[in-house]
mmCIF file of C-alpha atoms in Angstrom:
data_model
loop_
_atom_site.group_PDB
_atom_site.id
_atom_site.type_symbol
_atom_site.label_atom_id
_atom_site.label_comp_id
_atom_site.label_asym_id
_atom_site.label_seq_id
_atom_site.Cartn_x
_atom_site.Cartn_y
_atom_site.Cartn_z
ATOM 1 C CA UNK D 1 -37.239 -36.687 20.277
ATOM 2 C CA UNK D 2 -40.257 -35.551 22.279
ATOM 3 C CA UNK D 3 -39.547 -38.184 24.935
ATOM 4 C CA UNK D 4 -35.944 -36.964 25.229
ATOM 5 C CA UNK D 5 -37.106 -33.362 25.601
ATOM 6 C CA UNK D 6 -39.609 -34.292 28.328
ATOM 7 C CA UNK D 7 -36.933 -36.267 30.182
ATOM 8 C CA UNK D 8 -34.611 -33.257 30.001
ATOM 9 C CA UNK D 9 -37.303 -30.968 31.437
ATOM 10 C CA UNK D 10 -38.028 -33.395 34.268
ATOM 11 C CA UNK D 11 -34.320 -33.665 35.108
ATOM 12 C CA UNK D 12 -33.909 -29.881 35.030
ATOM 13 C CA UNK D 13 -36.845 -29.501 37.445
ATOM 14 C CA UNK D 14 -35.321 -32.078 39.767
ATOM 15 C CA UNK D 15 -31.956 -30.319 39.645
ATOM 16 C CA UNK D 16 -33.654 -26.999 40.404
ATOM 17 C CA UNK D 17 -35.384 -28.432 43.483
ATOM 18 C CA UNK D 18 -32.139 -30.102 44.568
ATOM 19 C CA UNK D 19 -30.198 -26.832 44.313
ATOM 20 C CA UNK D 20 -32.938 -24.960 46.175
ATOM 21 C CA UNK D 21 -32.895 -27.603 48.903
ATOM 22 C CA UNK D 22 -29.120 -27.406 49.262
ATOM 23 C CA UNK D 23 -29.173 -23.594 49.432
ATOM 24 C CA UNK D 24 -31.937 -23.658 52.035
ATOM 25 C CA UNK D 25 -30.035 -26.210 54.134
ATOM 26 C CA UNK D 26 -26.825 -24.166 53.948
ATOM 27 C CA UNK D 27 -28.593 -20.937 54.931
ATOM 28 C CA UNK D 28 -30.387 -22.712 57.782
ATOM 29 C CA UNK D 29 -27.058 -24.145 58.935
ATOM 30 C CA UNK D 30 -25.457 -20.674 58.951
ATOM 31 C CA UNK D 31 -28.405 -19.291 60.906
ATOM 32 C CA UNK D 32 -28.180 -21.927 63.631
ATOM 33 C CA UNK D 33 -24.387 -21.635 63.745
ATOM 34 C CA UNK D 34 -24.673 -17.860 64.191
ATOM 35 C CA UNK D 35 -27.349 -18.347 66.857
ATOM 36 C CA UNK D 36 -25.299 -20.969 68.703
ATOM 37 C CA UNK D 37 -22.189 -18.790 68.661
ATOM 38 C CA UNK D 38 -24.093 -15.760 69.914
ATOM 39 C CA UNK D 39 -25.806 -17.619 72.751
ATOM 40 C CA UNK D 40 -22.550 -19.342 73.743
ATOM 41 C CA UNK D 41 -20.848 -15.972 74.127
ATOM 42 C CA UNK D 42 -23.757 -14.871 76.309
ATOM 43 C CA UNK D 43 -23.348 -17.980 78.431
ATOM 44 C CA UNK D 44 -26.813 -19.279 77.545
ATOM 45 C CA UNK D 45 -27.618 -22.771 78.821
ATOM 46 C CA UNK D 46 -29.649 -24.712 76.247
ATOM 47 C CA UNK D 47 -32.282 -27.048 77.728
ATOM 48 C CA UNK D 48 -33.971 -28.676 74.743
ATOM 49 C CA UNK D 49 -34.468 -31.906 76.700
ATOM 50 C CA UNK D 50 -37.171 -30.181 78.777
ATOM 51 C CA UNK D 51 -39.319 -29.151 75.794
ATOM 52 C CA UNK D 52 -41.374 -32.398 75.458
ATOM 53 C CA UNK D 53 -42.724 -31.971 79.008
ATOM 54 C CA UNK D 54 -44.259 -28.636 78.009
ATOM 55 C CA UNK D 55 -46.022 -30.280 75.057
ATOM 56 C CA UNK D 56 -47.309 -33.459 76.681
ATOM 57 C CA UNK D 57 -46.594 -35.965 79.434
ATOM 58 C CA UNK D 58 -47.460 -39.641 79.644
ATOM 59 C CA UNK D 59 -47.926 -40.832 83.212
ATOM 60 C CA UNK D 60 -49.746 -43.838 84.655
ATOM 61 C CA UNK D 61 -50.818 -44.883 81.170
ATOM 62 C CA UNK D 62 -52.538 -41.560 80.540
ATOM 63 C CA UNK D 63 -51.767 -38.887 77.969
ATOM 64 C CA UNK D 64 -51.696 -35.426 79.572
ATOM 65 C CA UNK D 65 -51.478 -32.349 77.348
ATOM 66 C CA UNK D 66 -48.843 -29.838 78.377
ATOM 67 C CA UNK D 67 -49.294 -26.060 78.505
ATOM 68 C CA UNK D 68 -48.204 -25.566 74.888
ATOM 69 C CA UNK D 69 -50.700 -28.138 73.627
ATOM 70 C CA UNK D 70 -53.459 -26.584 75.746
ATOM 71 C CA UNK D 71 -52.543 -23.171 74.358
ATOM 72 C CA UNK D 72 -52.658 -24.546 70.821
ATOM 73 C CA UNK D 73 -56.189 -25.797 71.488
ATOM 74 C CA UNK D 74 -57.272 -22.298 72.534
ATOM 75 C CA UNK D 75 -55.592 -20.789 69.452
ATOM 76 C CA UNK D 76 -57.362 -23.207 67.104
ATOM 77 C CA UNK D 77 -60.708 -22.673 68.838
ATOM 78 C CA UNK D 78 -60.449 -18.883 68.564
ATOM 79 C CA UNK D 79 -59.254 -19.103 64.955
ATOM 80 C CA UNK D 80 -61.975 -21.556 63.917
ATOM 81 C CA UNK D 81 -64.869 -19.552 65.352
ATOM 82 C CA UNK D 82 -63.367 -16.303 64.065
ATOM 83 C CA UNK D 83 -63.043 -17.671 60.536
ATOM 84 C CA UNK D 84 -66.727 -18.651 60.413
ATOM 85 C CA UNK D 85 -67.685 -15.146 61.558
ATOM 86 C CA UNK D 86 -65.133 -13.637 59.158
ATOM 87 C CA UNK D 87 -66.830 -15.463 56.281
ATOM 88 C CA UNK D 88 -70.267 -14.176 57.307
ATOM 89 C CA UNK D 89 -69.108 -10.596 57.959
ATOM 90 C CA UNK D 90 -67.035 -10.478 54.775
ATOM 91 C CA UNK D 91 -69.855 -11.753 52.574
ATOM 92 C CA UNK D 92 -72.443 -9.485 54.202
ATOM 93 C CA UNK D 93 -70.234 -6.408 53.852
ATOM 94 C CA UNK D 94 -69.459 -7.200 50.210
ATOM 95 C CA UNK D 95 -73.174 -7.504 49.407
ATOM 96 C CA UNK D 96 -73.852 -4.165 51.136
ATOM 97 C CA UNK D 97 -71.056 -2.538 49.139
ATOM 98 C CA UNK D 98 -72.604 -3.802 45.908
ATOM 99 C CA UNK D 99 -76.179 -2.950 46.863
ATOM 100 C CA UNK D 100 -78.171 0.078 45.733
ATOM 101 C CA UNK D 101 -78.908 1.021 49.345
ATOM 102 C CA UNK D 102 -77.254 4.327 50.265
ATOM 103 C CA UNK D 103 -77.378 3.560 53.999
ATOM 104 C CA UNK D 104 -76.043 0.015 53.575
ATOM 105 C CA UNK D 105 -73.259 1.166 51.283
ATOM 106 C CA UNK D 106 -72.307 4.006 53.633
ATOM 107 C CA UNK D 107 -72.223 1.734 56.701
ATOM 108 C CA UNK D 108 -70.071 -0.794 54.847
ATOM 109 C CA UNK D 109 -67.611 1.907 53.770
ATOM 110 C CA UNK D 110 -67.356 3.371 57.287
ATOM 111 C CA UNK D 111 -66.721 -0.094 58.711
ATOM 112 C CA UNK D 112 -64.074 -0.922 56.101
ATOM 113 C CA UNK D 113 -62.202 2.374 56.393
ATOM 114 C CA UNK D 114 -62.238 2.243 60.193
ATOM 115 C CA UNK D 115 -60.978 -1.325 60.425
ATOM 116 C CA UNK D 116 -58.376 -1.124 57.662
ATOM 117 C CA UNK D 117 -56.874 2.139 58.928
ATOM 118 C CA UNK D 118 -56.448 1.230 62.598
ATOM 119 C CA UNK D 119 -54.173 -1.458 64.110
ATOM 120 C CA UNK D 120 -55.679 -4.759 65.191
ATOM 121 C CA UNK D 121 -54.120 -4.373 68.638
ATOM 122 C CA UNK D 122 -55.957 -1.070 69.230
ATOM 123 C CA UNK D 123 -59.233 -2.647 68.082
ATOM 124 C CA UNK D 124 -58.657 -5.591 70.431
ATOM 125 C CA UNK D 125 -57.959 -3.283 73.377
ATOM 126 C CA UNK D 126 -61.020 -1.160 72.583
ATOM 127 C CA UNK D 127 -63.347 -4.171 72.544
ATOM 128 C CA UNK D 128 -61.743 -5.786 75.613
ATOM 129 C CA UNK D 129 -61.418 -2.713 77.834
ATOM 130 C CA UNK D 130 -64.365 -0.574 76.640
ATOM 131 C CA UNK D 131 -67.066 -2.682 74.972
ATOM 132 C CA UNK D 132 -66.668 -5.939 76.934
ATOM 133 C CA UNK D 133 -67.280 -4.477 80.436
ATOM 134 C CA UNK D 134 -70.417 -2.679 79.225
ATOM 135 C CA UNK D 135 -71.922 -5.734 77.503
ATOM 136 C CA UNK D 136 -70.432 -8.262 79.950
ATOM 137 C CA UNK D 137 -68.439 -10.117 77.276
ATOM 138 C CA UNK D 138 -65.684 -12.541 78.281
ATOM 139 C CA UNK D 139 -62.089 -12.132 77.162
ATOM 140 C CA UNK D 140 -62.409 -15.114 74.837
ATOM 141 C CA UNK D 141 -65.355 -13.649 72.955
ATOM 142 C CA UNK D 142 -63.761 -10.193 72.935
ATOM 143 C CA UNK D 143 -60.821 -11.716 71.073
ATOM 144 C CA UNK D 144 -63.112 -13.586 68.677
ATOM 145 C CA UNK D 145 -65.111 -10.433 67.893
ATOM 146 C CA UNK D 146 -61.992 -8.310 67.335
ATOM 147 C CA UNK D 147 -60.390 -10.871 65.025
ATOM 148 C CA UNK D 148 -63.639 -11.485 63.134
ATOM 149 C CA UNK D 149 -64.284 -7.825 62.370
ATOM 150 C CA UNK D 150 -60.641 -7.196 61.453
ATOM 151 C CA UNK D 151 -60.300 -10.157 59.110
ATOM 152 C CA UNK D 152 -63.867 -9.666 57.835
ATOM 153 C CA UNK D 153 -62.937 -6.264 56.425
ATOM 154 C CA UNK D 154 -60.258 -7.819 54.227
ATOM 155 C CA UNK D 155 -62.389 -10.845 53.384
ATOM 156 C CA UNK D 156 -65.139 -8.512 52.139
ATOM 157 C CA UNK D 157 -62.823 -7.173 49.438
ATOM 158 C CA UNK D 158 -62.063 -10.736 48.374
ATOM 159 C CA UNK D 159 -65.784 -11.513 48.156
ATOM 160 C CA UNK D 160 -66.492 -8.274 46.301
ATOM 161 C CA UNK D 161 -63.773 -9.011 43.744
ATOM 162 C CA UNK D 162 -65.118 -12.526 43.238
ATOM 163 C CA UNK D 163 -68.718 -11.379 42.801
ATOM 164 C CA UNK D 164 -67.851 -8.579 40.367
ATOM 165 C CA UNK D 165 -65.723 -10.993 38.315
ATOM 166 C CA UNK D 166 -68.868 -12.917 37.324
ATOM 167 C CA UNK D 167 -70.247 -11.860 33.966
ATOM 168 C CA UNK D 168 -73.331 -9.610 34.167
ATOM 169 C CA UNK D 169 -75.109 -11.990 31.836
ATOM 170 C CA UNK D 170 -75.342 -14.422 34.745
ATOM 171 C CA UNK D 171 -77.518 -11.926 36.617
ATOM 172 C CA UNK D 172 -79.718 -11.559 33.557
ATOM 173 C CA UNK D 173 -80.038 -15.337 33.375
ATOM 174 C CA UNK D 174 -81.111 -15.459 37.028
ATOM 175 C CA UNK D 175 -83.701 -12.720 36.535
ATOM 176 C CA UNK D 176 -85.002 -14.367 33.352
ATOM 177 C CA UNK D 177 -85.857 -17.418 35.442
ATOM 178 C CA UNK D 178 -88.054 -15.202 37.580
ATOM 179 C CA UNK D 179 -85.631 -15.219 40.475
ATOM 180 C CA UNK D 180 -85.029 -12.418 42.966
ATOM 181 C CA UNK D 181 -81.653 -10.910 43.828
ATOM 182 C CA UNK D 182 -81.390 -13.346 46.731
ATOM 183 C CA UNK D 183 -82.049 -16.219 44.312
ATOM 184 C CA UNK D 184 -79.360 -14.859 41.986
ATOM 185 C CA UNK D 185 -76.756 -14.687 44.751
ATOM 186 C CA UNK D 186 -77.493 -18.105 46.256
ATOM 187 C CA UNK D 187 -78.039 -20.136 43.098
ATOM 188 C CA UNK D 188 -76.051 -18.421 40.358
ATOM 189 C CA UNK D 189 -73.422 -15.918 41.482
ATOM 190 C CA UNK D 190 -71.928 -17.329 44.698
ATOM 191 C CA UNK D 191 -71.563 -20.921 43.400
ATOM 192 C CA UNK D 192 -69.381 -19.476 40.627
ATOM 193 C CA UNK D 193 -67.585 -16.854 42.733
ATOM 194 C CA UNK D 194 -66.546 -18.999 45.696
ATOM 195 C CA UNK D 195 -64.250 -21.353 43.710
ATOM 196 C CA UNK D 196 -62.507 -18.281 42.290
ATOM 197 C CA UNK D 197 -61.909 -16.695 45.687
ATOM 198 C CA UNK D 198 -61.017 -19.908 47.538
ATOM 199 C CA UNK D 199 -57.210 -19.347 47.322
ATOM 200 C CA UNK D 200 -57.226 -15.779 48.723
ATOM 201 C CA UNK D 201 -59.740 -16.837 51.391
ATOM 202 C CA UNK D 202 -57.351 -19.627 52.361
ATOM 203 C CA UNK D 203 -54.602 -17.040 52.711
ATOM 204 C CA UNK D 204 -56.893 -14.960 54.908
ATOM 205 C CA UNK D 205 -57.537 -17.978 57.145
ATOM 206 C CA UNK D 206 -53.802 -18.512 57.587
ATOM 207 C CA UNK D 207 -53.340 -14.815 58.341
ATOM 208 C CA UNK D 208 -56.067 -15.104 60.982
ATOM 209 C CA UNK D 209 -54.202 -17.899 62.789
ATOM 210 C CA UNK D 210 -51.037 -15.782 62.901
ATOM 211 C CA UNK D 211 -52.907 -12.645 63.972
ATOM 212 C CA UNK D 212 -54.527 -14.603 66.802
ATOM 213 C CA UNK D 213 -51.199 -14.441 68.657
ATOM 214 C CA UNK D 214 -52.182 -10.892 69.672
ATOM 215 C CA UNK D 215 -54.944 -12.200 71.946
ATOM 216 C CA UNK D 216 -52.199 -13.009 74.457
ATOM 217 C CA UNK D 217 -52.133 -9.271 75.240
ATOM 218 C CA UNK D 218 -55.557 -9.545 76.892
ATOM 219 C CA UNK D 219 -54.604 -12.444 79.184
ATOM 220 C CA UNK D 220 -55.992 -15.255 77.045
ATOM 221 C CA UNK D 221 -53.865 -18.356 77.439
ATOM 222 C CA UNK D 222 -53.384 -19.196 73.798
ATOM 223 C CA UNK D 223 -50.190 -20.702 72.403
ATOM 224 C CA UNK D 224 -48.250 -17.427 72.592
ATOM 225 C CA UNK D 225 -49.378 -16.615 76.135
ATOM 226 C CA UNK D 226 -48.504 -20.113 77.326
ATOM 227 C CA UNK D 227 -45.058 -19.658 75.808
ATOM 228 C CA UNK D 228 -44.579 -16.360 77.644
ATOM 229 C CA UNK D 229 -45.714 -17.943 80.903
ATOM 230 C CA UNK D 230 -43.243 -20.833 80.563
ATOM 231 C CA UNK D 231 -40.392 -18.442 79.752
ATOM 232 C CA UNK D 232 -41.105 -16.339 82.849
ATOM 233 C CA UNK D 233 -40.835 -19.483 84.995
ATOM 234 C CA UNK D 234 -37.926 -21.291 83.300
ATOM 235 C CA UNK D 235 -35.969 -18.566 81.417
ATOM 236 C CA UNK D 236 -35.810 -20.947 78.414
ATOM 237 C CA UNK D 237 -36.298 -18.049 76.022
ATOM 238 C CA UNK D 238 -34.849 -19.437 72.807
ATOM 239 C CA UNK D 239 -36.108 -23.008 73.180
ATOM 240 C CA UNK D 240 -39.691 -21.986 73.916
ATOM 241 C CA UNK D 241 -39.963 -19.325 71.214
ATOM 242 C CA UNK D 242 -38.456 -21.655 68.610
ATOM 243 C CA UNK D 243 -40.922 -24.365 69.635
ATOM 244 C CA UNK D 244 -43.881 -21.962 69.517
ATOM 245 C CA UNK D 245 -42.770 -20.715 66.089
ATOM 246 C CA UNK D 246 -42.399 -24.304 64.848
ATOM 247 C CA UNK D 247 -45.930 -25.160 66.033
ATOM 248 C CA UNK D 248 -47.375 -22.116 64.254
ATOM 249 C CA UNK D 249 -45.412 -23.056 61.126
ATOM 250 C CA UNK D 250 -46.694 -26.644 61.161
ATOM 251 C CA UNK D 251 -50.300 -25.500 61.625
ATOM 252 C CA UNK D 252 -50.175 -22.900 58.846
ATOM 253 C CA UNK D 253 -48.410 -25.262 56.417
ATOM 254 C CA UNK D 254 -50.997 -27.969 57.108
ATOM 255 C CA UNK D 255 -53.806 -25.445 56.614
ATOM 256 C CA UNK D 256 -52.231 -24.192 53.398
ATOM 257 C CA UNK D 257 -51.925 -27.719 51.988
ATOM 258 C CA UNK D 258 -55.482 -28.658 53.011
ATOM 259 C CA UNK D 259 -57.081 -25.469 51.707
ATOM 260 C CA UNK D 260 -55.138 -25.634 48.429
ATOM 261 C CA UNK D 261 -56.467 -29.141 47.831
ATOM 262 C CA UNK D 262 -60.009 -28.025 48.636
ATOM 263 C CA UNK D 263 -59.622 -25.122 46.209
ATOM 264 C CA UNK D 264 -58.529 -27.521 43.455
ATOM 265 C CA UNK D 265 -61.586 -29.695 44.106
ATOM 266 C CA UNK D 266 -63.831 -26.640 43.894
ATOM 267 C CA UNK D 267 -62.302 -25.679 40.550
ATOM 268 C CA UNK D 268 -62.682 -29.192 39.161
ATOM 269 C CA UNK D 269 -66.370 -29.228 40.128
ATOM 270 C CA UNK D 270 -67.160 -25.851 38.648
#
């Protein structure tokens, strides 16, 4: 009886996924049909056969990355460095928010309210056009700084929620061992908090990759900027934007899968 019930549940799950897959395929088909009809009426000339050359070329036995692949490299480099800084800024701000220091708490609040209540694009322009010329910072690092401070503000709330979710008795245990507050954070609190906040931090990392598309507005040749440059030369608007979107989708899905698996490993260890 139990075996029959389990088989029924498995079959129902399979049927559910099958129906979802069919519905998704139908909707996707309607979307492309609508797009094809609209572009045909506009007299648009599709040139999908040219797309591979903008990703890579293989000549004289050598692999040569195309502009889109080069732009993807810049996007990943900016996102990777920014995420490391986001982690540091987020953790530092969360600790200041939870500290007994009036000055530290006030500075953290001012930073959070300023960042969360102004658009990322304005922050990027301010750093690039105002701060960068004064401090002689390159466009690349201007973008990294803007993204890091923006994402760090949201990451700090994730860290703060994770730290406050730990039972207060854990602090008492750390102090009973003769440890300082630093000892408590490093050896007791954070090892328990990080596995809990791994999923939302993963989401923040994915958000960072998508937000990095804005760096194209300050003449950084990331994936988005390379796409715009190709379109201005070839007028392949739909093909290029669909390809750029597909690359972003593949990267974020791969990141999501990888980070989800890492989060599960963290949970199993702790």
